[in-house]
mmCIF file of C-alpha atoms in Angstrom:
data_model
loop_
_atom_site.group_PDB
_atom_site.id
_atom_site.type_symbol
_atom_site.label_atom_id
_atom_site.label_comp_id
_atom_site.label_asym_id
_atom_site.label_seq_id
_atom_site.Cartn_x
_atom_site.Cartn_y
_atom_site.Cartn_z
ATOM 1 C CA MET A 119 2.637 -19.653 -9.176
ATOM 2 C CA SER A 120 4.812 -17.080 -8.292
ATOM 3 C CA ILE A 121 6.676 -16.622 -5.433
ATOM 4 C CA SER A 122 5.159 -13.128 -5.079
ATOM 5 C CA ASP A 123 1.384 -14.846 -5.133
ATOM 6 C CA TYR A 124 2.506 -17.551 -2.526
ATOM 7 C CA ASN A 125 0.733 -15.789 0.644
ATOM 8 C CA GLY A 126 -2.012 -14.076 -1.571
ATOM 9 C CA VAL A 127 -2.871 -10.182 -1.133
ATOM 10 C CA SER A 128 -5.293 -7.256 -3.038
ATOM 11 C CA MET A 129 -4.043 -4.091 -2.496
ATOM 12 C CA CYS A 130 -4.621 -0.436 -3.742
ATOM 13 C CA ALA A 131 -4.474 3.260 -3.328
ATOM 14 C CA MET A 132 -6.555 5.882 -4.790
ATOM 15 C CA THR A 133 -6.202 10.146 -4.662
ATOM 16 C CA GLY A 134 -9.148 12.522 -3.852
ATOM 17 C CA LYS A 135 -9.302 16.173 -3.144
ATOM 18 C CA ASN A 136 -6.650 16.659 -0.557
ATOM 19 C CA CYS A 137 -6.837 13.252 0.780
ATOM 20 C CA VAL A 138 -5.755 9.987 -0.673
ATOM 21 C CA ALA A 139 -6.641 6.521 0.543
ATOM 22 C CA ILE A 140 -4.726 3.617 0.733
ATOM 23 C CA ALA A 141 -6.683 -0.216 1.304
ATOM 24 C CA SER A 142 -5.723 -3.984 1.625
ATOM 25 C CA ASP A 143 -7.208 -7.030 2.985
ATOM 26 C CA THR A 144 -6.265 -8.714 5.399
ATOM 27 C CA ARG A 145 -5.850 -12.152 4.351
ATOM 28 C CA LEU A 146 -2.090 -14.504 5.181
ATOM 29 C CA GLY A 147 -2.457 -17.473 3.535
ATOM 30 C CA ALA A 148 -0.156 -20.606 2.229
ATOM 31 C CA GLN A 149 -1.518 -20.732 -1.444
ATOM 32 C CA ALA A 150 -5.299 -21.908 -1.024
ATOM 33 C CA GLN A 151 -4.779 -22.522 2.817
ATOM 34 C CA THR A 152 -5.825 -19.610 5.225
ATOM 35 C CA VAL A 153 -3.787 -19.362 8.081
ATOM 36 C CA SER A 154 -4.708 -15.760 9.434
ATOM 37 C CA CYS A 155 -7.259 -13.084 8.870
ATOM 38 C CA ASP A 156 -6.020 -10.134 10.287
ATOM 39 C CA PHE A 157 -2.332 -9.745 9.109
ATOM 40 C CA GLN A 158 -0.607 -6.115 8.635
ATOM 41 C CA LYS A 159 0.102 -5.100 5.056
ATOM 42 C CA ILE A 160 0.228 -1.321 5.245
ATOM 43 C CA PHE A 161 2.771 0.389 7.828
ATOM 44 C CA ARG A 162 2.697 4.276 8.818
ATOM 45 C CA MET A 163 5.802 5.881 8.157
ATOM 46 C CA GLY A 164 5.099 9.207 8.923
ATOM 47 C CA LYS A 165 2.509 12.138 9.672
ATOM 48 C CA ARG A 166 1.134 11.799 6.418
ATOM 49 C CA LEU A 167 2.402 8.652 4.652
ATOM 50 C CA MET A 168 1.610 5.244 4.545
ATOM 51 C CA VAL A 169 3.158 2.124 2.563
ATOM 52 C CA GLY A 170 1.547 -0.894 1.552
ATOM 53 C CA LEU A 171 3.561 -3.903 0.745
ATOM 54 C CA PRO A 172 1.701 -6.060 -1.271
ATOM 55 C CA GLY A 173 4.120 -9.803 -1.758
ATOM 56 C CA LEU A 174 5.813 -12.528 0.346
ATOM 57 C CA ALA A 175 4.644 -12.144 3.754
ATOM 58 C CA THR A 176 8.454 -12.620 5.389
ATOM 59 C CA ASP A 177 9.749 -10.048 2.978
ATOM 60 C CA VAL A 178 6.712 -7.994 4.084
ATOM 61 C CA LEU A 179 8.208 -8.109 7.595
ATOM 62 C CA THR A 180 11.571 -7.428 6.540
ATOM 63 C CA VAL A 181 11.358 -4.549 4.196
ATOM 64 C CA SER A 182 8.727 -3.026 6.673
ATOM 65 C CA GLN A 183 11.094 -2.922 9.653
ATOM 66 C CA LYS A 184 14.010 -1.442 7.081
ATOM 67 C CA LEU A 185 11.728 1.244 5.867
ATOM 68 C CA THR A 186 10.777 2.367 9.727
ATOM 69 C CA TYR A 187 14.488 2.372 10.344
ATOM 70 C CA ARG A 188 15.436 4.523 7.728
ATOM 71 C CA CYS A 189 12.620 6.805 8.217
ATOM 72 C CA ASN A 190 13.734 7.206 11.667
ATOM 73 C CA LEU A 191 17.344 7.770 10.771
ATOM 74 C CA TYR A 192 15.889 10.198 8.260
ATOM 75 C CA LYS A 193 14.265 11.983 11.255
ATOM 76 C CA LEU A 194 17.127 12.156 13.490
ATOM 77 C CA LYS A 195 19.562 13.292 10.721
ATOM 78 C CA GLU A 196 17.490 15.922 9.119
ATOM 79 C CA GLU A 197 15.019 17.128 11.868
ATOM 80 C CA ARG A 198 12.020 16.597 9.543
ATOM 81 C CA GLU A 199 9.928 13.802 8.038
ATOM 82 C CA MET A 200 10.511 12.578 5.002
ATOM 83 C CA ARG A 201 8.063 13.878 2.215
ATOM 84 C CA PRO A 202 6.494 11.246 -0.146
ATOM 85 C CA THR A 203 9.032 11.708 -2.988
ATOM 86 C CA THR A 204 11.748 11.055 -0.783
ATOM 87 C CA PHE A 205 10.132 8.172 0.982
ATOM 88 C CA MET A 206 9.503 6.570 -2.725
ATOM 89 C CA ASN A 207 13.595 7.359 -3.385
ATOM 90 C CA ALA A 208 14.456 5.396 -0.324
ATOM 91 C CA VAL A 209 12.110 2.353 -1.327
ATOM 92 C CA SER A 210 13.152 2.708 -4.906
ATOM 93 C CA SER A 211 16.879 2.279 -3.368
ATOM 94 C CA LEU A 212 16.266 -0.132 -0.695
ATOM 95 C CA LEU A 213 15.050 -3.032 -3.169
ATOM 96 C CA TYR A 214 17.611 -2.135 -6.313
ATOM 97 C CA GLU A 215 20.392 -3.012 -3.680
ATOM 98 C CA LYS A 216 18.785 -6.176 -3.311
ATOM 99 C CA ARG A 217 18.189 -6.630 -7.360
ATOM 100 C CA PHE A 218 20.355 -10.005 -7.907
ATOM 101 C CA GLY A 219 18.171 -11.619 -4.733
ATOM 102 C CA PRO A 220 15.369 -9.330 -4.690
ATOM 103 C CA TYR A 221 12.682 -8.873 -1.888
ATOM 104 C CA TYR A 222 9.341 -10.321 -3.232
ATOM 105 C CA VAL A 223 7.405 -7.385 -2.452
ATOM 106 C CA GLU A 224 5.696 -4.704 -4.903
ATOM 107 C CA PRO A 225 5.261 -1.359 -2.442
ATOM 108 C CA LEU A 226 2.093 1.285 -2.816
ATOM 109 C CA ILE A 227 3.041 4.627 -1.404
ATOM 110 C CA ALA A 228 0.408 6.870 -0.275
ATOM 111 C CA GLY A 229 0.839 10.444 1.576
ATOM 112 C CA LEU A 230 0.034 14.086 1.278
ATOM 113 C CA GLU A 231 2.562 16.888 0.392
ATOM 114 C CA GLU A 232 3.437 19.928 2.858
ATOM 115 C CA ASP A 233 0.365 21.611 0.587
ATOM 116 C CA GLY A 234 -2.060 18.888 0.589
ATOM 117 C CA THR A 235 -1.233 17.646 -2.967
ATOM 118 C CA PRO A 236 -2.253 14.078 -3.217
ATOM 119 C CA PHE A 237 0.911 11.632 -3.818
ATOM 120 C CA ILE A 238 0.771 7.703 -5.232
ATOM 121 C CA ALA A 239 3.017 5.541 -6.412
ATOM 122 C CA SER A 240 4.156 2.156 -6.530
ATOM 123 C CA THR A 241 7.603 0.431 -7.512
ATOM 124 C CA ASP A 242 8.120 -3.017 -8.927
ATOM 125 C CA LEU A 243 10.547 -5.860 -6.854
ATOM 126 C CA ILE A 244 13.636 -4.255 -8.410
ATOM 127 C CA GLY A 245 12.277 -0.785 -7.156
ATOM 128 C CA CYS A 246 11.640 0.795 -10.663
ATOM 129 C CA PRO A 247 8.987 3.591 -9.629
ATOM 130 C CA LEU A 248 5.596 4.387 -11.377
ATOM 131 C CA VAL A 249 4.079 7.901 -10.362
ATOM 132 C CA THR A 250 0.381 8.115 -11.074
ATOM 133 C CA THR A 251 -2.263 10.880 -10.096
ATOM 134 C CA ASP A 252 -5.574 8.774 -10.074
ATOM 135 C CA PHE A 253 -4.667 5.010 -8.625
ATOM 136 C CA VAL A 254 -2.135 2.205 -8.562
ATOM 137 C CA VAL A 255 -3.121 -1.379 -7.508
ATOM 138 C CA GLY A 256 -1.166 -4.266 -6.376
ATOM 139 C CA GLY A 257 -1.069 -7.961 -5.219
ATOM 140 C CA THR A 258 -2.723 -11.221 -6.622
ATOM 141 C CA CYS A 259 -5.881 -9.766 -7.927
ATOM 142 C CA SER A 260 -4.377 -6.420 -9.514
ATOM 143 C CA GLU A 261 -6.392 -7.231 -12.760
ATOM 144 C CA GLN A 262 -9.687 -7.088 -11.124
ATOM 145 C CA LEU A 263 -8.733 -3.997 -9.278
ATOM 146 C CA TYR A 264 -7.650 -1.926 -12.271
ATOM 147 C CA GLY A 265 -11.103 -2.599 -13.623
ATOM 148 C CA MET A 266 -12.771 -1.557 -10.437
ATOM 149 C CA CYS A 267 -10.362 1.420 -9.746
ATOM 150 C CA GLU A 268 -11.168 2.435 -13.569
ATOM 151 C CA ALA A 269 -14.842 2.589 -13.210
ATOM 152 C CA LEU A 270 -15.387 3.917 -9.601
ATOM 153 C CA HIS A 271 -12.425 6.566 -9.420
ATOM 154 C CA ASN A 272 -13.394 10.327 -9.741
ATOM 155 C CA PRO A 273 -10.618 13.306 -9.776
ATOM 156 C CA ASP A 274 -11.704 15.624 -6.816
ATOM 157 C CA MET A 275 -13.491 13.411 -4.296
ATOM 158 C CA GLY A 276 -13.834 14.036 -0.563
ATOM 159 C CA PRO A 277 -12.931 11.523 2.329
ATOM 160 C CA ASP A 278 -16.539 9.754 2.725
ATOM 161 C CA GLU A 279 -16.646 9.586 -1.241
ATOM 162 C CA LEU A 280 -13.147 8.607 -1.435
ATOM 163 C CA PHE A 281 -13.567 5.691 1.113
ATOM 164 C CA GLU A 282 -16.819 4.749 -0.276
ATOM 165 C CA ALA A 283 -14.921 4.134 -4.083
ATOM 166 C CA ILE A 284 -12.062 2.379 -2.694
ATOM 167 C CA SER A 285 -13.943 0.128 -0.411
ATOM 168 C CA GLN A 286 -16.147 -1.037 -2.900
ATOM 169 C CA ALA A 287 -13.111 -1.282 -5.511
ATOM 170 C CA LEU A 288 -11.467 -3.912 -2.876
ATOM 171 C CA LEU A 289 -14.469 -5.479 -1.690
ATOM 172 C CA ASN A 290 -15.886 -6.318 -5.157
ATOM 173 C CA ALA A 291 -12.356 -7.315 -6.675
ATOM 174 C CA GLN A 292 -11.430 -9.709 -4.061
ATOM 175 C CA ASP A 293 -14.171 -11.289 -4.322
ATOM 176 C CA ARG A 294 -13.146 -12.372 -7.492
ATOM 177 C CA ASP A 295 -9.945 -13.605 -6.373
ATOM 178 C CA ALA A 296 -9.282 -16.787 -4.147
ATOM 179 C CA LEU A 297 -5.984 -16.170 -2.692
ATOM 180 C CA SER A 298 -7.008 -12.753 -1.166
ATOM 181 C CA GLY A 299 -10.191 -11.595 0.766
ATOM 182 C CA TRP A 300 -11.487 -12.448 4.127
ATOM 183 C CA GLY A 301 -11.654 -8.517 5.320
ATOM 184 C CA GLY A 302 -10.139 -5.174 4.477
ATOM 185 C CA VAL A 303 -8.466 -2.219 5.646
ATOM 186 C CA VAL A 304 -9.092 1.541 4.589
ATOM 187 C CA HIS A 305 -6.657 4.116 5.636
ATOM 188 C CA ILE A 306 -7.876 7.741 4.640
ATOM 189 C CA ILE A 307 -4.924 10.081 4.851
ATOM 190 C CA GLU A 308 -6.139 13.923 4.927
ATOM 191 C CA MET A 309 -3.997 17.052 6.091
ATOM 192 C CA ASP A 310 -4.996 17.156 10.052
ATOM 193 C CA LYS A 311 -5.440 13.327 10.386
ATOM 194 C CA ILE A 312 -5.409 9.335 9.441
ATOM 195 C CA THR A 313 -8.712 7.896 9.773
ATOM 196 C CA THR A 314 -8.393 3.984 9.452
ATOM 197 C CA LYS A 315 -11.569 1.646 8.659
ATOM 198 C CA HIS A 316 -12.180 -2.224 8.689
ATOM 199 C CA LEU A 317 -14.454 -3.936 6.308
ATOM 200 C CA LYS A 318 -16.452 -6.981 7.059
ATOM 201 C CA ALA A 319 -16.312 -9.073 3.627
ATOM 202 C CA ARG A 320 -16.989 -12.706 2.787
ATOM 203 C CA MET A 321 -15.646 -15.036 4.777
ATOM 204 C CA ASP A 322 -15.718 -18.173 2.529
#
């Protein structure tokens, strides 16, 4: 088993029309043993920007704190919030700095540009970015998530339709993975608000 898979996680982000959603499970495990059912894996980095960190739980906490620090520093220096593309470059830079002893996380970035254009991206554990226009997935059940997201994603979905699509993709994919699940959380980012909804999932 890869060290990245040790704690188990399923996570995905999906675009809609002037909105974007990011979702993850809530399980924290130690291989097959469940430790907690309310572990936070998605973090808010700006008014319309969030990052999800699938990977080793200790590195999730470390990287989230380092990214919060860099965002706050940027805000103080520049007197404005980081744009999603700028944030992706900051994440990439942070991970590449540690490439010889990497943080075992593969971040998913979801946000809205100033004009409302949805932005989603992911990177690998040394910071190589992948920018796409439909969906990105990560974690121990990424193969199942690819299939579900391919089947359920449509262009130009509204916030409610997007919530339904990403929720069904997450719940059905994590049911096929023993290392993730036990609940879910979905954040829908719109121009004027971020809506957070909690999902009940199978607890077996």
